[in-house]
Coordinates of C-alpha atoms and ligand atoms in Angstrom, one line a residue:
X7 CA 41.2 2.3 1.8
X8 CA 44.9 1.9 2.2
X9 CA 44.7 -1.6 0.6
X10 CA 43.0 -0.5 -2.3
X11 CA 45.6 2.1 -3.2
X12 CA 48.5 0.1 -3.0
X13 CA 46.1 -2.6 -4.7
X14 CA 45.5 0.6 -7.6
X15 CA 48.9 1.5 -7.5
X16 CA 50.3 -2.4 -7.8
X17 CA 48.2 -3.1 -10.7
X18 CA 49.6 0.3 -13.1
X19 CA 47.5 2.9 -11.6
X20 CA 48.7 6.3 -10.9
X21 CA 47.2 8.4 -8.5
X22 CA 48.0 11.8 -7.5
X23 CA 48.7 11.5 -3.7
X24 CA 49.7 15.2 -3.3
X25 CA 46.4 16.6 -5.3
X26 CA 44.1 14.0 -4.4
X27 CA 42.9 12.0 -0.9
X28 CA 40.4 9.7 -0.2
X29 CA 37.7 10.6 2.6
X30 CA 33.9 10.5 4.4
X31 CA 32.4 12.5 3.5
X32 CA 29.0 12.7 6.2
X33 CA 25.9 11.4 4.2
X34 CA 27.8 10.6 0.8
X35 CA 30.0 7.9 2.5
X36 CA 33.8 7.6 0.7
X37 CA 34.5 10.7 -1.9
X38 CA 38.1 12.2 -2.8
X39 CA 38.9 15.3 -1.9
X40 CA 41.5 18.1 -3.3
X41 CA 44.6 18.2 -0.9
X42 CA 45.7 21.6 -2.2
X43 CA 44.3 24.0 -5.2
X44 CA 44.4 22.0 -8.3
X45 CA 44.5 23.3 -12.0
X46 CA 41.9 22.9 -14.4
X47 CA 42.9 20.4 -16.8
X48 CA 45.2 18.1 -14.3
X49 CA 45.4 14.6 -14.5
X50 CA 44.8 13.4 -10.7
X51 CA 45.0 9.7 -12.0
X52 CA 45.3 7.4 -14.5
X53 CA 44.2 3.8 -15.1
X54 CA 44.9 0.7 -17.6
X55 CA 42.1 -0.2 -19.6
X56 CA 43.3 -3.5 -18.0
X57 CA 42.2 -2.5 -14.6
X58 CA 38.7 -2.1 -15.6
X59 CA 36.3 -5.3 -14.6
X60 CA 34.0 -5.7 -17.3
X61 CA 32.8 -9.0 -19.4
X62 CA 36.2 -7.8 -21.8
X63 CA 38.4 -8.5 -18.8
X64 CA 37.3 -10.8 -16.7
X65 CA 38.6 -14.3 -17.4
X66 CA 35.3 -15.8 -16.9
X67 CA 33.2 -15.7 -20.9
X68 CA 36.5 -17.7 -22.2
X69 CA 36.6 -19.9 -19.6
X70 CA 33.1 -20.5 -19.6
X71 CA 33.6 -20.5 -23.6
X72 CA 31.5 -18.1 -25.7
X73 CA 29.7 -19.9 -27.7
X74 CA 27.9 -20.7 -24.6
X75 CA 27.8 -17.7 -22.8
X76 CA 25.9 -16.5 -25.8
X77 CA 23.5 -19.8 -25.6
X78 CA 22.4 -18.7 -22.0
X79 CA 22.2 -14.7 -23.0
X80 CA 24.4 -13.8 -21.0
X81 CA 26.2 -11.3 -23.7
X82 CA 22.6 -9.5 -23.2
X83 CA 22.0 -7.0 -20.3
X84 CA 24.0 -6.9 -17.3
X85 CA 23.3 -10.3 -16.5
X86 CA 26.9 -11.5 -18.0
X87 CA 28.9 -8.6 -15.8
X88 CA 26.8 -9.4 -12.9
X89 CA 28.1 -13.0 -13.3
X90 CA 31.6 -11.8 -14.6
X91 CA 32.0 -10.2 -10.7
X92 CA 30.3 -12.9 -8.5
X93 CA 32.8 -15.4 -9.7
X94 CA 35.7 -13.1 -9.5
X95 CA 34.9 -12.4 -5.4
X96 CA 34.5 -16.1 -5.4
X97 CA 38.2 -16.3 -6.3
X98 CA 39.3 -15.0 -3.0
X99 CA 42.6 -14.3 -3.1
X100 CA 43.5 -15.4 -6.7
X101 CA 41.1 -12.9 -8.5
X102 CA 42.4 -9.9 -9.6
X103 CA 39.8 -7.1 -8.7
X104 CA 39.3 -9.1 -5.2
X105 CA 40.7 -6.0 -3.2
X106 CA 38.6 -3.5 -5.2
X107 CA 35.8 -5.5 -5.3
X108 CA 36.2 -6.0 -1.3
X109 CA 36.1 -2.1 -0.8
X110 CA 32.7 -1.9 -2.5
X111 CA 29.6 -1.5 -0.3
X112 CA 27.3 -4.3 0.3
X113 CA 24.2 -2.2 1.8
X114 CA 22.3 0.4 -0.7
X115 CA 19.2 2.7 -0.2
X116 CA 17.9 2.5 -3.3
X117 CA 14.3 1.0 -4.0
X118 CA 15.1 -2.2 -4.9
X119 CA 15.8 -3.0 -1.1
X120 CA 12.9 -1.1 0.7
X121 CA 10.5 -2.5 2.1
X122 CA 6.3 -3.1 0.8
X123 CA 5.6 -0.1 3.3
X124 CA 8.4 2.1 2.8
X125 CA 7.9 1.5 -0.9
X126 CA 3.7 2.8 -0.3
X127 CA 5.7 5.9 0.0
X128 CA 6.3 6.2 -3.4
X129 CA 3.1 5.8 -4.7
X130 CA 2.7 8.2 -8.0
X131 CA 5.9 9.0 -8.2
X132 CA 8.5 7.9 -11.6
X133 CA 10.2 5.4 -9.3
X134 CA 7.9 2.9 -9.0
X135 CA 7.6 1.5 -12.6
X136 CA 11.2 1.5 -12.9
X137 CA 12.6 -0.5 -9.7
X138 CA 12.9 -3.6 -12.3
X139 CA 12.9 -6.0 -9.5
X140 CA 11.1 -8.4 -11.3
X141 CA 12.9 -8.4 -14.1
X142 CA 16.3 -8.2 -12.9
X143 CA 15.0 -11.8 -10.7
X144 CA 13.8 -13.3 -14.3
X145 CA 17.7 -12.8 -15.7
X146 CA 18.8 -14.5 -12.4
X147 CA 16.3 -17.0 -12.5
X148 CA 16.6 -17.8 -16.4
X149 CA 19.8 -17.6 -17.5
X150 CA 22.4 -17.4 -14.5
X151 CA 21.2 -20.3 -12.6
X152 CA 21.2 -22.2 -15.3
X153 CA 24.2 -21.2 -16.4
X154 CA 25.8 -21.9 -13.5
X155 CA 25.0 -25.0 -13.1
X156 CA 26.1 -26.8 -16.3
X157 CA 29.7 -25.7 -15.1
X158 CA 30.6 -27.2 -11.2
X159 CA 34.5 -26.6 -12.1
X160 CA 33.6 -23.5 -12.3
X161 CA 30.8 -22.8 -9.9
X162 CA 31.5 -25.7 -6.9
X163 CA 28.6 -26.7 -5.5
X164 CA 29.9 -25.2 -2.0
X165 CA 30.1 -21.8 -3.4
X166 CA 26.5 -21.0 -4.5
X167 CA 25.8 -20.0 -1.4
X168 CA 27.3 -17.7 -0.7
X169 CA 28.4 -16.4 -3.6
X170 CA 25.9 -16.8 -6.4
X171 CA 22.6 -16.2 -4.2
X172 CA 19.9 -14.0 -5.2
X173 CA 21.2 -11.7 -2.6
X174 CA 24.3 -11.4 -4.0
X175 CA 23.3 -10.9 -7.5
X176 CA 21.0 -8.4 -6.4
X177 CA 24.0 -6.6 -4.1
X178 CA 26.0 -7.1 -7.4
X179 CA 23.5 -5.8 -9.9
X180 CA 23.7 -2.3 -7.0
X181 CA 27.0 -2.0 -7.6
X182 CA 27.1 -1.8 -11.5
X183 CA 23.9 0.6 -11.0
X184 CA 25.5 3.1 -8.9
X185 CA 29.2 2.8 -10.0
X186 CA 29.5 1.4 -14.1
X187 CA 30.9 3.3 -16.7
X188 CA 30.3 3.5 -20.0
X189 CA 33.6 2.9 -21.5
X190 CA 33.6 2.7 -25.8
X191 CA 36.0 0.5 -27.1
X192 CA 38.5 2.2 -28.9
X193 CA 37.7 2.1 -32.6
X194 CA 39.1 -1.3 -34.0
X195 CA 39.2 -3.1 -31.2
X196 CA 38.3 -7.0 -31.4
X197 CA 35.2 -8.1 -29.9
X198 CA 35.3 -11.6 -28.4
X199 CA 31.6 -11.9 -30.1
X200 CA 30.9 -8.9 -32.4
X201 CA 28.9 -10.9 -35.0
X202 CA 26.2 -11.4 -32.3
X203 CA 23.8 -8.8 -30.8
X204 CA 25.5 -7.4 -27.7
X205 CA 23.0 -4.6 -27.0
X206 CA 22.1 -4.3 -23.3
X207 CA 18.2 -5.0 -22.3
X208 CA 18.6 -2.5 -19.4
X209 CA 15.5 -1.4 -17.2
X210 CA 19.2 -0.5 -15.8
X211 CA 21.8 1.8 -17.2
X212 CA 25.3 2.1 -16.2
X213 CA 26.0 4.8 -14.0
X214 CA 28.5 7.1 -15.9
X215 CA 29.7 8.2 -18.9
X216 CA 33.3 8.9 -20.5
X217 CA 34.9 10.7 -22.7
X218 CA 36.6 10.1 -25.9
X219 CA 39.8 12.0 -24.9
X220 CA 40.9 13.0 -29.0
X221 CA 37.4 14.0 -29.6
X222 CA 35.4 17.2 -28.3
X223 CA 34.6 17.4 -25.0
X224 CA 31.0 16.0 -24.5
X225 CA 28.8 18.9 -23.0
X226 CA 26.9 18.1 -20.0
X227 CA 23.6 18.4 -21.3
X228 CA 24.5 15.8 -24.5
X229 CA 26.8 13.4 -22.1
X230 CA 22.8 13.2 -20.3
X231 CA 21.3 9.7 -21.1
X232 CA 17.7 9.0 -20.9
X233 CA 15.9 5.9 -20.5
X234 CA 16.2 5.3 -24.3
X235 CA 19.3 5.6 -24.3
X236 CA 20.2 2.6 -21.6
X237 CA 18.2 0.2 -23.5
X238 CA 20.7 0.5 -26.3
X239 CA 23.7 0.8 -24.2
X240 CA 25.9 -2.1 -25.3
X241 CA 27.0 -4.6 -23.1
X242 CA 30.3 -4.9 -23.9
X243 CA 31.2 -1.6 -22.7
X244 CA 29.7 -1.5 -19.4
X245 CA 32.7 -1.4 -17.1
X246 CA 33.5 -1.2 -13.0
X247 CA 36.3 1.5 -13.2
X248 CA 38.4 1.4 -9.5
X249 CA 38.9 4.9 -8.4
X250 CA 37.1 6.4 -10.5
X251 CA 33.6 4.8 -8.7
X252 CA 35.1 7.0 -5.4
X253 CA 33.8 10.5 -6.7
X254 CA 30.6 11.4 -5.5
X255 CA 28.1 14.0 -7.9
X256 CA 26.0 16.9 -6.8
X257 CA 23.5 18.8 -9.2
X258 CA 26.0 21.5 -11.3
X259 CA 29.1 20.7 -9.1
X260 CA 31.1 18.5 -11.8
X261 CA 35.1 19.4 -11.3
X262 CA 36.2 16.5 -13.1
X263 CA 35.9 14.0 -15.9
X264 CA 37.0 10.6 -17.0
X265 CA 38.5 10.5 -20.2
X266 CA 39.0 7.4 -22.5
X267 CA 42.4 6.9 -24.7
X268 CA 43.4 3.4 -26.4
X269 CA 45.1 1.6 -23.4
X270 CA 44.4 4.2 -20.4
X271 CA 41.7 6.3 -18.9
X272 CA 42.6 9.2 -17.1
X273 CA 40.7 11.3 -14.4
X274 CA 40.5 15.3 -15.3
X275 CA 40.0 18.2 -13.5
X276 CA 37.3 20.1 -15.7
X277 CA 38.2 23.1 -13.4
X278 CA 40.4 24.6 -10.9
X279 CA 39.1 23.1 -7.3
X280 CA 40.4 24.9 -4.1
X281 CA 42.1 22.6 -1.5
X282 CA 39.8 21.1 0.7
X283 CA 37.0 20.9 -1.6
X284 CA 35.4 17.9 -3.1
X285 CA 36.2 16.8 -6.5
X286 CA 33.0 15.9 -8.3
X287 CA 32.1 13.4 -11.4
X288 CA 28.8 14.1 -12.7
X289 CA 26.1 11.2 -13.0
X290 CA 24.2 13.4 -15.3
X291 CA 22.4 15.9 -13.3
X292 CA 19.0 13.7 -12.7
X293 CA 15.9 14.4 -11.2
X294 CA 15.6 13.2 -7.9
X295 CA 13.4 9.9 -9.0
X296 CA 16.3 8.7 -10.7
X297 CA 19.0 9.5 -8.2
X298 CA 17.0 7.7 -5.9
X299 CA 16.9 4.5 -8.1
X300 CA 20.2 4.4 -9.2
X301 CA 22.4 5.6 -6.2
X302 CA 20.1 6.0 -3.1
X303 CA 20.8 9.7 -2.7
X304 CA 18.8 13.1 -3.4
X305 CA 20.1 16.6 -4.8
X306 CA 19.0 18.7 -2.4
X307 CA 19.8 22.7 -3.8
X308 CA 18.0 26.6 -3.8
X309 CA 15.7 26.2 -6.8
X310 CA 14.9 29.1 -9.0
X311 CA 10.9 27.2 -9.2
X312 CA 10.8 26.9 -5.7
X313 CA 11.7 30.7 -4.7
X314 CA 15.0 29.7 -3.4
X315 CA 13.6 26.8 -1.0
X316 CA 15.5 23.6 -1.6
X317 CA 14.4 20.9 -4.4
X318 CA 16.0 19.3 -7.1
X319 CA 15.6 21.4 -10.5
X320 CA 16.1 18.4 -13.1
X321 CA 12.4 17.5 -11.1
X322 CA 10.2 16.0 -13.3
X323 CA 6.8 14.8 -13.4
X324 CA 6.0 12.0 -16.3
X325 CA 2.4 11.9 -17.4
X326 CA 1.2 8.3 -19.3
X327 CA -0.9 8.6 -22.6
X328 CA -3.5 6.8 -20.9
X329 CA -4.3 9.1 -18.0
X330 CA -4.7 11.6 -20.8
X331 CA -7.2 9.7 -22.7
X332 CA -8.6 8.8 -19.7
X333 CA -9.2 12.4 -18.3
X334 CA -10.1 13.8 -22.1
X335 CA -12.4 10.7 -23.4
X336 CA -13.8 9.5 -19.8
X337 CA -16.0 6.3 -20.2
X338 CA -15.3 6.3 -24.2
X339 CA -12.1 6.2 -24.0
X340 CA -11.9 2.8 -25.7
X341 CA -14.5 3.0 -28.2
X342 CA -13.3 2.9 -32.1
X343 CA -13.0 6.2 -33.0
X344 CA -10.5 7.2 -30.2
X345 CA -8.5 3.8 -30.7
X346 CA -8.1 4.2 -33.9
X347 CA -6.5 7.7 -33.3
X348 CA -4.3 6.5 -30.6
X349 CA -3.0 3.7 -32.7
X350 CA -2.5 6.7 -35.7
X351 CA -0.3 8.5 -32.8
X352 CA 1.6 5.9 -31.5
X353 CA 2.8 4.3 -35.1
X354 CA 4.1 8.2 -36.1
X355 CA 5.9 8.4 -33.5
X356 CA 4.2 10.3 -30.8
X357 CA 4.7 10.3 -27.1
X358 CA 3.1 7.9 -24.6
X359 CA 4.7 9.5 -21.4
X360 CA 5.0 13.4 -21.3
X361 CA 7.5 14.8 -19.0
X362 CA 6.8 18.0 -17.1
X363 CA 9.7 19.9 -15.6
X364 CA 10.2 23.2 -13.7
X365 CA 11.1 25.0 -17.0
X366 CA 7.3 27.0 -17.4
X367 CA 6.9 25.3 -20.6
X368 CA 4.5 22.6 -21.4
X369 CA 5.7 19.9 -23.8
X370 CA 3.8 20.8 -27.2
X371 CA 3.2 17.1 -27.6
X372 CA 0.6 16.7 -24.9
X373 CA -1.4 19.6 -26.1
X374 CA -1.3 18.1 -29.8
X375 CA -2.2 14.8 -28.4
X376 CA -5.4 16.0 -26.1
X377 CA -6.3 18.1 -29.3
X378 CA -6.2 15.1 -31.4
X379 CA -8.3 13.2 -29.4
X380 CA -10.8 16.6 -29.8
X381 CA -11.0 16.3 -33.2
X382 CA -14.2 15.9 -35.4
X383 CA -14.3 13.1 -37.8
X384 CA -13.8 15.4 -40.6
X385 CA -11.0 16.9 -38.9
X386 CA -9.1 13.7 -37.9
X387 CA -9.3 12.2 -41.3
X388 CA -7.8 15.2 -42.7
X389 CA -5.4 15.2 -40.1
X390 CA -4.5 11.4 -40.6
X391 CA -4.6 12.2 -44.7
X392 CA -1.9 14.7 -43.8
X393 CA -0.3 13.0 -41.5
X394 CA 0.6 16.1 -39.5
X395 CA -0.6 16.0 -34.9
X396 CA -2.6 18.8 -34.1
X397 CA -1.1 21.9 -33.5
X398 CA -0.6 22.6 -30.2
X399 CA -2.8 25.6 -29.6
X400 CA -4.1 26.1 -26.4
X401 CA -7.6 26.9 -25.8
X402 CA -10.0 27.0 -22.7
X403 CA -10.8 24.1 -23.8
X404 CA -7.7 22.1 -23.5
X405 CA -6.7 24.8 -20.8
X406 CA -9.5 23.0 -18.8
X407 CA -8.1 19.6 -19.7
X408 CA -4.5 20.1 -18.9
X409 CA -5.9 20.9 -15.4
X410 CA -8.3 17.4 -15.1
X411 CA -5.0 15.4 -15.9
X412 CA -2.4 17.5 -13.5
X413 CA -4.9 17.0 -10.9
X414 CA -5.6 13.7 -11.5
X415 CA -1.9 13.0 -11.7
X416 CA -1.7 14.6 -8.7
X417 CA -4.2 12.2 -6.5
X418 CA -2.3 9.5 -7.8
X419 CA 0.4 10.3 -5.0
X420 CA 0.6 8.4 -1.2
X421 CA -0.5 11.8 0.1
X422 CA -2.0 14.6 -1.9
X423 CA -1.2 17.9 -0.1
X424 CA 1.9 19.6 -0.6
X425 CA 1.9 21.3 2.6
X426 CA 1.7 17.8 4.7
X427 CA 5.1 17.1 2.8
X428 CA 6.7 20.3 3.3
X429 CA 5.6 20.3 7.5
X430 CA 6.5 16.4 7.6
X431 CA 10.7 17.1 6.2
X432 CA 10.6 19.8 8.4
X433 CA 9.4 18.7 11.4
X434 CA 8.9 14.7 11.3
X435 CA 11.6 11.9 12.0
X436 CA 11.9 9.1 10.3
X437 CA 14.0 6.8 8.6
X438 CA 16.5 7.6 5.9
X439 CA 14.1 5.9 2.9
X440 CA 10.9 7.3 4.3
X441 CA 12.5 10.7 4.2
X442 CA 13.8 10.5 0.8
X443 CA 10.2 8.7 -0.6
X444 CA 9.1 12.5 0.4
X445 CA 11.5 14.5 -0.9
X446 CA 11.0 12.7 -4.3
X447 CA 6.9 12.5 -4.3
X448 CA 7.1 16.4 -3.0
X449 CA 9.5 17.6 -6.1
X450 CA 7.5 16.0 -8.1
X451 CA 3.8 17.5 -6.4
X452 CA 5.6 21.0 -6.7
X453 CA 6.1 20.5 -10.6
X454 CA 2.4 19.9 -10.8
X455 CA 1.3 23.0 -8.4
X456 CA 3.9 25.0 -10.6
X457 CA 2.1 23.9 -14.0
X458 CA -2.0 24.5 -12.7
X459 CA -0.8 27.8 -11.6
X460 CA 0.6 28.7 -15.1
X461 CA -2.7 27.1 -16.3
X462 CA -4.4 29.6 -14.3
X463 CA -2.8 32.5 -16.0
X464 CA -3.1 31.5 -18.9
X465 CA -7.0 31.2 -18.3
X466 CA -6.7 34.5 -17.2
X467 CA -5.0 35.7 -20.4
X468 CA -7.5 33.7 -22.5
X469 CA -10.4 35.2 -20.6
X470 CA -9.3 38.5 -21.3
X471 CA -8.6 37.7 -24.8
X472 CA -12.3 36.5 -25.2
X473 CA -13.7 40.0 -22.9
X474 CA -11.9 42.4 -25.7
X475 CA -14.4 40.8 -28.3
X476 CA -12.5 38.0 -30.2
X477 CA -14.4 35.5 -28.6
X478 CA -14.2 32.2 -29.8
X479 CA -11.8 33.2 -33.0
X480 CA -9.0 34.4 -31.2
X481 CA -6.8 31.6 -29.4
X482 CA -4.2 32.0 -27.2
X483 CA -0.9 30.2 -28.9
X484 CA 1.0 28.0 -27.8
X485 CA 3.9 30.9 -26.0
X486 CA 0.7 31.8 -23.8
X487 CA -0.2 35.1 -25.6
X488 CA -3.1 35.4 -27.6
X489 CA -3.1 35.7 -31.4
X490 CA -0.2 34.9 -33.7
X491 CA 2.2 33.7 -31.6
X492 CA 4.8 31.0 -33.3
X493 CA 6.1 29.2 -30.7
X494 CA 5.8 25.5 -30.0
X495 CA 5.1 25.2 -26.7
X496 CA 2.8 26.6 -23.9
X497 CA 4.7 28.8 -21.6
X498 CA 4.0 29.2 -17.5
Ligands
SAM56 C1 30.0 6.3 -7.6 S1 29.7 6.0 -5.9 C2 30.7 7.2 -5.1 C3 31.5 6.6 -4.0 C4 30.7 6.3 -2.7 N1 30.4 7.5 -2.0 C5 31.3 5.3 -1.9 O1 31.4 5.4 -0.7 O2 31.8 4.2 -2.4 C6 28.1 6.5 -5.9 C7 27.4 6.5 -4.5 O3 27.9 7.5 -3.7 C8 26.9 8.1 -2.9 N2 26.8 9.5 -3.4 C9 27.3 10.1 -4.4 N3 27.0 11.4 -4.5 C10 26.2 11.7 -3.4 C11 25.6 12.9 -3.0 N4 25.6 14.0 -3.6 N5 24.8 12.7 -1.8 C12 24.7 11.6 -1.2 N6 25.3 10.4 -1.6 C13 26.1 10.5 -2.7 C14 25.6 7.4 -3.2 O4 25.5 6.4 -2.3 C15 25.9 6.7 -4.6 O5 25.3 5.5 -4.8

C-alpha cells in the first residue's frame, strides 16, 4: 500500500494522511478509515482527471489508431477498457498506472468464477441470467483477439500469454465491475471519436457513480442505476479511479462522495465521521443479487420486513412475463388470442419482469397484466381500442393468481423451504460462495413468503367484503381495502 501512495502522491494526487489511512478491514479486504473526527464536507483527497485509466487516457486507441479500434468495436462495451488495462500491466515498468494496477486483486467471489455446483446454488434466484459469462467470452473471442493480433508491435507474440489470456480478460473485466466509475466528461470536452456510437453494450455496469461538483448534489435514490441504465452507459466515461476504488459500501452507511470538476475529482465527506470509523462510498444500495454479481459481497442488516432478523432490504424478487402467462393461461398460453395481447402489452410499453420488494406493495403492473390476459374478447378489443392496461383491481380472482405465480416462483429455487435456509446459515459450514448463494436465494424466498401472506389478508378483507352482501359488485382496490379506493397499487 505504501507504494501506491507515494505512486498517488507522485503522479498529483493529494491525500489527506492526517484524516484518512488505508486498512483491512476483516471480510471487506483494504478500506480507508478516519484517523480522527472529520467534518462533513472535507476534502480527504483529490485526483487529476489525468490519473484516471480509462480508453481517454490510456495511450493505447491512438497508438492502435482509431479508426481501427472502431473497426474491431472496441469503442463498444467495456471490451476497449478491458484491452486499454491488459496492455498497460503488460508495460511493466514503463506504464503509468502499473503500481495501481499492481495493487488491485486478482481473486473475486463473484459468479463469474464459481463453480457448475456452487453456481446450482443459485438456482431461481436474479443472479443467474445476469453472470454474462458468455457474452463477456464472445467480446474476447470476436473482437480482442482479433484485434490483437493484427498489431505484434504492440501485442508481441511472447506476451499473450500471459497477459492477454482469457483469464486475464476475465480478472480484468472483475476489476472494472467492482471498482469503475462513471466519470462524465466535462461539457465541451473533445472526444477522440464522438461522431461514432460510443454507448456501452453492458450485461455489465460500471461500479460507481460521481458527481457533478457545480451541480446539485445527486440524491441517493436518483444516483441508483438499474439494468437500463448500464446498457446506455457510455463507454467513454467508464473510468478506474486510484483511491477512490479503496472505499468499501454498506447498505445506508455512505460518508462520502466523489465529486467531478474540469481537471480534478475530489473525495467528500457527505458527513461528519468519528475517528476510527470507516469512510464509506455508496455502490447504490443493491439488493443482495446484485452485490453478489458485481463485487462478491452481501449487505447483511436488521430489516424492518424481517422483524429485525438480518437481510438485505433493497431484496428483490423479479417475476418474467412468461411465468405469468404461464400460471394465468396454463396449456393456452400460446394460442392466438393471448399472443395477440401479449404482443399489444409489450409494443405499449409494458413490463416483461416485475420486481417484488419488501415494501408491502405489489407493482400495479402485474395485476393489470394478469387482468389483461382475463379479459373477454369484448373487453380486450375495447381495451386495445383505447389503448389503456387494465386497471389494476384486485379481485379473488387475480388474488388466487398472484398466489399460483409466487408459488410457482418460489419452486423455481435450489431448495424450496425457507426454514432449511434459515437452520443451514445458522448452523451449517461451508464455503464462502455456498454461504452467500444462501443468503441471496433466502432474501429473495422471504420477499415471496412476505407477499402470499399479504395475499392472504387481503383474501381475508375480500372475503369479508363479499360476507357483508356486496358480493361479486364490490372489489377490493388496488390499496387493499374494499370499495373506492384510488390508489395504484396493492398494499401488504
Ligand atoms: C471498490 S472495491 C473496495 C476496495 C476493496 N475492499 C479492496 O480491498 O480493494 C469493492 C470491493 O470491496 C469489497 N467490499 C466492499 N464493501 C464491502 C462490504 N460491505 N462487505 C464485504 N466486502 C466489501 C468487495 O470485495 C468489493 O468487490
Amino acid at each position: 500500500m505504501d507504494d501506491f501512495v507515494a505512486w498517488f502522491q507522485h503522479n498529483g494526487g493529494v491525500l489527506d494522511t492526517s484524516m484518512m489511512g488505508i486498512t483491512d478491514f476483516p471480510g471487506s479486504g483494504r478500506g480507508a478509515v478516519a484517523l480522527q473526527d472529520i467534518p462533513e464536507n472535507h476534502t480527504i483527497f483529490t485526483l487529476p482527471r489525468s490519473l484516471t485509466l480509462s480508453t481517454q487516457t490510456s495511450t493505447l486507441p491512438s497508438a492502435f489508431g482509431f479508426e481501427a479500434w472502431r473497426k474491431h468495436k472496441l469503442n463498444k462495451g467495456w471490451v476497449g477498457l478491458i484491452l486499454c488495462m491488459m496492455w498497460e500491466e503488460a508495460q511493466g515498468n514503463q506504464g503509468k498506472w502499473i503500481t495501481y494496477l499492481a495493487s488491485l486483486p486478482t481473486q473475486f467471489d463473484t459468479p463469474i468464477f464459481w463453480s457448475d455446483e456452487e453456481l446450482q446454488e443459485l438456482q431461481g434466484t436474479t443472479v443467474v441470467d445476469k453472470i454474462g459469462r458468455v457474452e463477456a467470452e464472445r467480446d474476447y473471442h470476436e473482437k480482442l483477439a482479433p484485434a490483437i493480433k493484427t498489431r505484434p508491435d504492440l501485442f508481441p507474440f511472447d506476451q499473450i500469454d500471459p497477459w492477454y489470456t482469457l483469464h486475464r480478460y476475465h480478472i480484468t473485466g472483475s476489476r472494472i465491475l467492482s471498482r469503475s466509475f462513471n466519470v462524465e466528461r466535462w461539457e465541451g470536452e473533445v472526444e477522440q471519436d464522438a461522431e461514432h456510437d460510443t454507448r456501452a453494450n453492458t450485461s455489465i455496469g460500471s461500479a460507481m457513480d460521481i458527481d457533478d461538483s457545480v451541480g446539485e448534489a445527486v440524491d441517493e435514490e436518483n444516483s441508483e442505476r438499474d439494468s437500463d441504465d448500464e446498457e446506455v452507459e457510455d463507454a467513454l466515461d467508464i473510468a478506474m479511479v486510484p483511491m477512490a476504488d479503496i472505499l468499501n459500501a454498506r447498505y445506508d452507511s455512505v460518508n462520502a462522495k466523489l465529486f467531478y470538476e474540469k481537471h480534478h475529482l475530489h473525495m467528500v465527506t457527505t458527513k461528519p465521521i468519528k475517528a476510527g470509523e470507516q469512510i464509506f462510498n455508496t455502490y447504490g444500495d443493491l439488493p443482495n443479487s446484485d452485490l453478489l454479481r458485481r463485487y462478491g459481497h452481501v449487505d447483511l442488516v436488521p430489516c424492518p420486513h424481517l422483524k429485525g432478523a438480518l437481510g438485505n432490504p433493497q431484496d428483490v424478487v423479479e417475476i418474467r412475463a412468461d411465468l405469468v402467462i404461464n400460471a394465468v393461461c396454463g396449456d393456452v398460453s400460446n394460442d392466438e388470442t393471448h399472443r395477440e395481447r401479449i404482443d399489444w402489452w409489450l409494443d405499449e410499453g409494458g413490463d416483461d419482469v416485475f420486481i417484488i420488494d419488501a415494501d408491502p406493495i405489489f407493482p400495479e403492473a402485474l395485476t393489470s397484466f394478469i387482468r389483461l390476459l382475463l379479459l373477454t374478447q369484448e373487453e380486450w378489443e375495447k381495451t386495445r381500442e383505447k389503448r389503456r392496461p387494465p386497471k389494476a383491481k384486485l379481485d379473488l380472482q387475480v388474488s388466487l393468481l398472484l398466489r399460483r405465480i409466487f408459488e410457482k416462483r418460489l419452486s423455481s429455487y435450489q431448495s424450496l423451504d425457507l426454514e432449511v435456509d434459515v437452520k443451514l446459515l445458522a448452523f451449517g459450514s461451508f464455503t464462502l460462495n455456498k454461504k452467500h448463494a444462501i443468503i441471496v436465494r433466502l432474501g429473495e424466498k422471504q420477499i415471496l413468503a412476505g407477499a402470499l401472506e399479504t395475499l392472504r389478508l387481503m383474501d381475508a378483507a375480500l372475503s369479508d367484503a363479499g360476507n357483508n352482501g356486496s358480493k361479486g359488485k364490490r372489489r377490493v382496490a388496488s390499496g387493499g381495502t374494499t370499495g373506492e379506493g384510488k390508489s395504484k397499487r396493492a398494499r401488504h
